[in-house]
CSV table of C-alpha atoms and ligand atoms in Angstrom, one decimal:
chain,number,residue,atom,x,y,z
Y,1171,MET,CA,0.1,0.1,0.2
Y,1172,GLU,CA,1.2,3.5,-0.9
Y,1173,LYS,CA,2.1,5.8,1.9
Y,1174,LEU,CA,-0.7,8.0,3.3
Y,1175,ILE,CA,-1.0,11.4,2.0
Y,1176,ILE,CA,-2.6,13.9,4.5
Y,1177,THR,CA,-4.1,17.1,3.2
Y,1178,ALA,CA,-4.8,20.1,5.6
Y,1179,ALA,CA,-7.5,22.2,4.7
Y,1180,ILE,CA,-6.5,25.0,7.0
Y,1181,CYS,CA,-9.2,27.7,6.5
Y,1182,GLY,CA,-11.9,27.2,4.0
Y,1183,ALA,CA,-14.2,30.1,3.2
Y,1184,GLU,CA,-17.0,29.8,5.4
Y,1185,VAL,CA,-15.7,28.9,9.0
Y,1186,LEU,CA,-15.2,31.6,11.5
Y,1187,LYS,CA,-13.3,32.6,14.4
Y,1188,GLU,CA,-16.7,32.4,16.2
Y,1189,HIS,CA,-16.6,28.4,15.2
Y,1190,ASN,CA,-13.0,28.1,16.5
Y,1191,PRO,CA,-10.7,31.0,17.5
Y,1192,ALA,CA,-7.7,29.3,15.8
Y,1193,VAL,CA,-9.4,29.8,12.2
Y,1194,PRO,CA,-6.8,31.7,10.4
Y,1195,TYR,CA,-7.7,34.9,8.5
Y,1196,THR,CA,-4.3,37.1,8.3
Y,1197,VAL,CA,-1.4,36.1,6.3
Y,1198,GLU,CA,0.6,35.4,9.6
Y,1199,GLU,CA,-2.3,33.1,11.0
Y,1200,CYS,CA,-2.4,31.2,7.6
Y,1201,ALA,CA,1.4,30.5,7.8
Y,1202,ARG,CA,1.1,29.7,11.5
Y,1203,GLU,CA,-1.7,27.0,10.8
Y,1204,ALA,CA,0.0,25.7,7.8
Y,1205,LYS,CA,3.2,25.0,9.5
Y,1206,SER,CA,1.4,23.3,12.6
Y,1207,ALA,CA,-0.4,21.0,10.0
Y,1208,TYR,CA,3.1,20.5,8.2
Y,1209,ASP,CA,5.0,19.8,11.4
Y,1210,ALA,CA,2.5,17.1,12.3
Y,1211,GLY,CA,2.5,15.4,9.0
Y,1212,ALA,CA,0.5,17.0,6.3
Y,1213,SER,CA,2.1,17.0,2.9
Y,1214,ILE,CA,-0.6,19.2,1.0
Y,1215,ILE,CA,-2.3,22.5,2.2
Y,1216,HIS,CA,-5.5,23.1,0.8
Y,1217,LEU,CA,-5.7,26.7,0.7
Y,1218,HIS,CA,-8.5,29.3,0.7
Y,1219,VAL,CA,-7.7,32.9,2.0
Y,1220,ARG,CA,-9.5,35.7,3.6
Y,1221,ASN,CA,-9.1,39.4,4.2
Y,1222,ASP,CA,-8.0,40.4,7.7
Y,1223,ASP,CA,-11.8,40.7,8.6
Y,1224,GLY,CA,-12.7,37.1,7.9
Y,1225,GLN,CA,-14.2,37.8,4.4
Y,1226,PRO,CA,-13.2,35.3,1.6
Y,1227,THR,CA,-11.4,36.4,-1.2
Y,1228,GLN,CA,-9.8,34.7,-4.5
Y,1229,ASP,CA,-7.6,37.9,-4.8
Y,1230,LYS,CA,-4.4,36.7,-6.7
Y,1231,ASN,CA,-2.0,39.2,-4.8
Y,1232,ARG,CA,-3.5,37.9,-1.3
Y,1233,PHE,CA,-2.8,34.2,-2.4
Y,1234,LYS,CA,0.8,35.1,-3.3
Y,1235,GLN,CA,1.3,36.8,0.1
Y,1236,VAL,CA,-0.1,33.8,2.0
Y,1237,MET,CA,1.6,31.4,-0.3
Y,1238,ASP,CA,4.9,32.9,0.1
Y,1239,ALA,CA,4.5,33.1,4.0
Y,1240,ILE,CA,3.6,29.3,3.9
Y,1241,ARG,CA,6.7,28.4,1.8
Y,1242,ALA,CA,8.9,30.3,4.0
Y,1243,VAL,CA,8.0,28.0,7.2
Y,1244,CYS,CA,7.3,24.8,5.2
Y,1245,PRO,CA,9.5,24.9,1.9
Y,1246,ASP,CA,8.7,21.7,0.4
Y,1247,VAL,CA,4.9,21.5,1.2
Y,1248,ILE,CA,2.3,21.1,-1.8
Y,1249,ILE,CA,0.1,24.1,-1.8
Y,1250,GLN,CA,-3.3,23.4,-3.5
Y,1251,PRO,CA,-5.2,26.8,-3.9
Y,1252,SER,CA,-8.9,26.5,-3.8
Y,1253,THR,CA,-10.8,27.6,-7.3
Y,1254,GLY,CA,-14.2,26.7,-5.5
Y,1255,GLY,CA,-13.6,30.1,-3.4
Y,1256,ALA,CA,-17.1,31.0,-1.8
Y,1257,VAL,CA,-20.4,30.9,-2.9
Y,1258,GLY,CA,-21.3,33.5,-5.5
Y,1259,MET,CA,-18.0,34.3,-6.9
Y,1260,THR,CA,-17.6,34.4,-10.6
Y,1261,ASN,CA,-15.5,31.9,-12.7
Y,1262,ASP,CA,-12.6,34.4,-13.4
Y,1263,GLU,CA,-12.5,35.5,-9.7
Y,1264,ARG,CA,-12.3,32.0,-8.6
Y,1265,LEU,CA,-9.6,31.1,-11.1
Y,1266,GLN,CA,-7.2,33.8,-10.1
Y,1267,PRO,CA,-5.0,31.7,-7.9
Y,1268,THR,CA,-4.1,29.5,-10.9
Y,1269,GLU,CA,-2.3,32.4,-12.4
Y,1270,LEU,CA,0.3,31.8,-9.8
Y,1271,LEU,CA,0.9,28.2,-11.2
Y,1272,PRO,CA,0.5,26.0,-8.3
Y,1273,GLU,CA,1.2,22.2,-8.7
Y,1274,MET,CA,-2.4,21.6,-7.8
Y,1275,ALA,CA,-5.7,23.4,-7.5
Y,1276,THR,CA,-9.2,22.1,-6.9
Y,1277,LEU,CA,-11.7,21.5,-9.6
Y,1278,ASP,CA,-15.4,21.3,-8.5
Y,1279,CYS,CA,-17.2,18.8,-10.5
Y,1280,GLY,CA,-20.8,19.9,-10.1
Y,1281,THR,CA,-23.6,22.1,-8.7
Y,1282,LEU,CA,-25.0,21.6,-5.3
Y,1283,ASN,CA,-27.3,23.0,-2.7
Y,1284,PHE,CA,-25.0,24.7,0.1
Y,1285,GLY,CA,-27.6,25.6,2.9
Y,1286,GLY,CA,-30.3,27.8,3.2
Y,1287,ASP,CA,-30.9,29.6,-0.3
Y,1288,GLU,CA,-27.2,29.1,-1.4
Y,1289,ILE,CA,-26.1,27.4,-4.4
Y,1290,PHE,CA,-22.7,26.1,-5.1
Y,1291,GLU,CA,-22.6,26.7,-9.0
Y,1292,ASN,CA,-20.3,24.6,-11.3
Y,1293,THR,CA,-22.4,24.3,-14.6
Y,1294,GLU,CA,-20.7,21.7,-17.2
Y,1295,ASN,CA,-19.1,24.7,-19.2
Y,1296,THR,CA,-17.6,26.1,-15.9
Y,1297,ILE,CA,-16.0,22.7,-15.2
Y,1298,LYS,CA,-14.8,22.6,-18.9
Y,1299,TYR,CA,-13.3,26.1,-18.6
Y,1300,PHE,CA,-11.6,25.4,-15.2
Y,1301,GLY,CA,-10.2,22.0,-16.5
Y,1302,GLN,CA,-9.1,23.4,-19.7
Y,1303,LYS,CA,-7.2,26.3,-17.8
Y,1304,MET,CA,-5.4,23.7,-15.4
Y,1305,ILE,CA,-4.3,21.8,-18.4
Y,1306,GLU,CA,-2.9,25.0,-20.2
Y,1307,ARG,CA,-1.2,25.9,-16.9
Y,1308,GLY,CA,0.3,22.4,-16.2
Y,1309,ILE,CA,-1.8,22.2,-12.8
Y,1310,LYS,CA,-2.9,18.9,-11.3
Y,1311,PRO,CA,-6.7,19.1,-10.5
Y,1312,GLU,CA,-8.1,17.7,-7.3
Y,1313,LEU,CA,-11.4,16.6,-8.5
Y,1314,GLU,CA,-13.9,17.8,-5.7
Y,1315,VAL,CA,-16.8,15.5,-5.5
Y,1316,PHE,CA,-19.6,16.2,-3.3
Y,1317,ASP,CA,-21.9,13.6,-4.9
Y,1318,LYS,CA,-21.7,10.5,-7.1
Y,1319,SER,CA,-23.0,12.4,-10.2
Y,1320,MET,CA,-19.8,14.6,-10.2
Y,1321,ILE,CA,-17.7,11.3,-10.8
Y,1322,GLU,CA,-19.8,10.8,-13.9
Y,1323,MET,CA,-19.2,14.2,-14.9
Y,1324,ALA,CA,-15.4,14.0,-14.3
Y,1325,LEU,CA,-15.2,10.9,-16.3
Y,1326,ARG,CA,-17.0,12.3,-19.1
Y,1327,LEU,CA,-15.0,15.7,-19.1
Y,1328,HIS,CA,-11.9,13.2,-19.1
Y,1329,LYS,CA,-12.9,11.3,-22.1
Y,1330,LYS,CA,-13.6,14.7,-23.8
Y,1331,GLY,CA,-10.0,15.8,-23.0
Y,1332,TYR,CA,-10.7,18.6,-20.4
Y,1333,ILE,CA,-9.2,16.3,-17.6
Y,1334,ALA,CA,-6.0,14.4,-17.8
Y,1335,ALA,CA,-5.5,10.9,-16.3
Y,1336,PRO,CA,-4.5,9.6,-13.6
Y,1337,MET,CA,-7.2,11.7,-12.0
Y,1338,HIS,CA,-7.0,12.6,-8.3
Y,1339,PHE,CA,-10.6,12.8,-6.5
Y,1340,ASP,CA,-11.5,14.1,-3.2
Y,1341,PHE,CA,-14.8,12.9,-1.8
Y,1342,VAL,CA,-16.1,15.5,0.2
Y,1343,MET,CA,-18.8,13.7,2.2
Y,1344,GLY,CA,-21.5,15.0,4.6
Y,1345,VAL,CA,-22.2,18.3,3.2
Y,1346,ASN,CA,-25.9,19.3,3.5
Y,1347,GLY,CA,-27.1,19.1,-0.2
Y,1348,GLY,CA,-24.4,16.4,-1.0
Y,1349,ILE,CA,-23.8,12.8,-0.3
Y,1350,GLY,CA,-23.9,11.3,3.2
Y,1351,SER,CA,-21.3,9.9,5.0
Y,1352,ASP,CA,-21.9,6.4,6.0
Y,1353,ILE,CA,-19.9,3.3,4.9
Y,1354,ARG,CA,-22.4,2.4,2.1
Y,1355,ASP,CA,-21.7,6.1,0.6
Y,1356,PHE,CA,-18.0,5.6,1.1
Y,1357,VAL,CA,-18.1,2.4,-0.8
Y,1358,PHE,CA,-20.2,3.6,-3.6
Y,1359,LEU,CA,-17.9,6.6,-4.4
Y,1360,ARG,CA,-14.7,4.5,-4.0
Y,1361,GLY,CA,-16.1,1.7,-6.5
Y,1362,SER,CA,-17.0,4.5,-8.9
Y,1363,ILE,CA,-13.5,5.9,-9.8
Y,1364,PRO,CA,-10.9,4.4,-12.3
Y,1365,ALA,CA,-8.6,1.8,-11.1
Y,1366,ASP,CA,-5.8,4.1,-11.9
Y,1367,ALA,CA,-7.1,7.2,-10.1
Y,1368,THR,CA,-6.2,8.2,-6.4
Y,1369,TYR,CA,-8.6,9.6,-3.8
Y,1370,THR,CA,-8.7,11.6,-0.5
Y,1371,VAL,CA,-11.7,11.8,1.6
Y,1372,ALA,CA,-12.6,14.8,3.4
Y,1373,GLY,CA,-15.5,14.0,6.0
Y,1374,VAL,CA,-17.5,17.1,7.3
Y,1375,GLY,CA,-18.2,17.7,10.8
Y,1376,ARG,CA,-18.2,14.6,13.1
Y,1377,TYR,CA,-17.4,12.3,9.9
Y,1378,GLU,CA,-13.9,13.6,9.7
Y,1379,PHE,CA,-12.4,10.9,11.6
Y,1380,PRO,CA,-14.5,7.8,10.9
Y,1381,LEU,CA,-14.1,8.2,7.3
Y,1382,ALA,CA,-10.3,9.0,7.5
Y,1383,ALA,CA,-10.2,5.5,9.1
Y,1384,LEU,CA,-11.8,4.0,6.0
Y,1385,ALA,CA,-9.5,5.6,3.7
Y,1386,ILE,CA,-6.5,4.7,5.8
Y,1387,ILE,CA,-7.3,1.1,5.8
Y,1388,ASP,CA,-8.3,1.1,2.1
Y,1389,GLY,CA,-5.3,2.7,0.8
Y,1390,GLY,CA,-6.8,6.1,0.2
Y,1391,HIS,CA,-5.8,9.4,1.4
Y,1392,VAL,CA,-7.1,11.9,4.1
Y,1393,ARG,CA,-8.0,15.7,4.4
Y,1394,VAL,CA,-8.9,17.0,7.7
Y,1395,GLY,CA,-8.6,20.8,8.7
Y,1396,PHE,CA,-10.7,23.7,10.1
Y,1397,GLU,CA,-12.4,23.9,6.5
Y,1398,ASP,CA,-14.1,20.6,7.2
Y,1399,ASN,CA,-14.4,20.2,11.1
Y,1400,VAL,CA,-13.2,22.5,14.1
Y,1401,TYR,CA,-13.3,19.5,16.8
Y,1402,LEU,CA,-10.7,17.1,17.9
Y,1403,SER,CA,-13.2,15.0,19.5
Y,1404,LYS,CA,-16.9,15.5,20.4
Y,1405,GLY,CA,-17.1,18.9,22.2
Y,1406,VAL,CA,-13.4,19.6,22.1
Y,1407,PRO,CA,-12.3,22.3,20.0
Y,1408,ALA,CA,-9.0,21.7,18.2
Y,1409,LYS,CA,-6.3,24.2,19.2
Y,1410,SER,CA,-4.9,24.0,15.5
Y,1411,ASN,CA,-4.8,22.4,12.4
Y,1412,GLY,CA,-1.9,20.5,13.5
Y,1413,GLU,CA,-3.9,18.9,16.3
Y,1414,LEU,CA,-6.2,17.4,13.7
Y,1415,VAL,CA,-3.4,16.1,11.5
Y,1416,GLU,CA,-1.7,14.7,14.5
Y,1417,LYS,CA,-4.8,12.5,15.2
Y,1418,VAL,CA,-4.8,11.2,11.7
Y,1419,VAL,CA,-1.0,10.4,12.0
Y,1420,ARG,CA,-1.9,8.5,15.2
Y,1421,MET,CA,-4.7,6.4,13.6
Y,1422,ALA,CA,-2.3,5.8,10.6
Y,1423,LYS,CA,0.2,4.4,13.0
Y,1424,GLU,CA,-2.3,2.3,14.6
Y,1425,PHE,CA,-3.2,0.6,11.4
Y,1426,GLY,CA,0.3,0.2,10.2
Y,1427,ARG,CA,0.1,2.9,7.4
Y,1428,GLU,CA,3.2,5.2,6.8
Y,1429,VAL,CA,2.7,8.9,6.2
Y,1430,ALA,CA,4.1,10.5,3.0
Y,1431,THR,CA,6.5,13.4,2.9
Y,1432,PRO,CA,5.4,16.1,0.5
Y,1433,ASP,CA,8.1,14.6,-2.0
Y,1434,GLU,CA,6.6,11.2,-1.5
Y,1435,ALA,CA,3.2,12.7,-2.2
Y,1436,ARG,CA,4.3,14.1,-5.4
Y,1437,ARG,CA,5.3,10.9,-6.7
Y,1438,ILE,CA,2.0,9.1,-5.8
Y,1439,LEU,CA,0.0,12.0,-7.4
Y,1440,GLY,CA,2.6,12.3,-10.5
Y,1441,LEU,CA,3.3,16.0,-9.8
Y,1442,LYS,CA,6.2,17.6,-11.4
Y,1443,LYS,CA,7.9,19.9,-9.0
G,1189,KMH,N1,-16.3,27.1,-0.2
G,1189,KMH,C1,-17.0,26.1,-1.2
G,1189,KMH,C2,-18.3,26.8,-1.8
G,1189,KMH,C3,-13.0,24.0,-3.0
G,1189,KMH,O1,-12.1,24.6,-2.3
G,1189,KMH,O2,-12.7,23.8,-4.3
G,1189,KMH,C4,-16.2,25.5,-2.1
G,1189,KMH,C5,-15.1,24.7,-1.7
G,1189,KMH,C6,-14.4,24.0,-2.7
G,1189,KMH,O3,-14.5,25.0,-0.7
G,1190,ZN,ZN1,-12.0,24.4,-0.1
């Protein structure tokens, strides 16, 4: 079995300091949280950025500042900017961090309800546009799938040349409006991707660690972090993203799975540094 790639989604676009005071907004706070995750064993930082007041932004200059600050303290970590951004942003606004030519970026593979009246919109043409831009810019997409239908979409767009193989999926499970987070849901997604594909699982809220356990024993990879969950265990807020990563590292150890360094993750995912 390959070593375990741990991704830390340190910030997200929706979670606030009211949910956990350690949620990072400023450049310095993002660097601090990325370092805590990297020191604990994360090889990928999935990155959203905020203005200092917590407002989500896809501003290229803000991404550059945060990415430079993260690289200064985690020199070899893989930085994976979000192109999902926040609900309501335009496509070109969302694509800005890809102009910085990161090794990876997320590519959201469908539209879903996102609570209340919010709709996270990703039409087929949007996904094609983002896929094409990532091919042109030499960026490996992490295919964010919130439901089974989004795997079908990714496979269809792969056949049409908008997404290259081998594909790397992120099963985001337990979002209201998306797939659930029980074992049957996991097995359904897991069994629906091509044999040469890799995947990571991001369980939302209390599903974060049970789903991590399934991925660890199955040979998949794991994402944790404040974007998805702010608790270390029931009622216990995590003090940092690093604490969440440490818990996954402990779990992996118990199951006999070694944790990948950033360069090992690059090899597993076929990234060119
Ligand atoms: N904030 C969500 C609307 C991604 O990073 O690509 C979208 C999201 C997915 O977080
Ligand atoms: Zn995200």
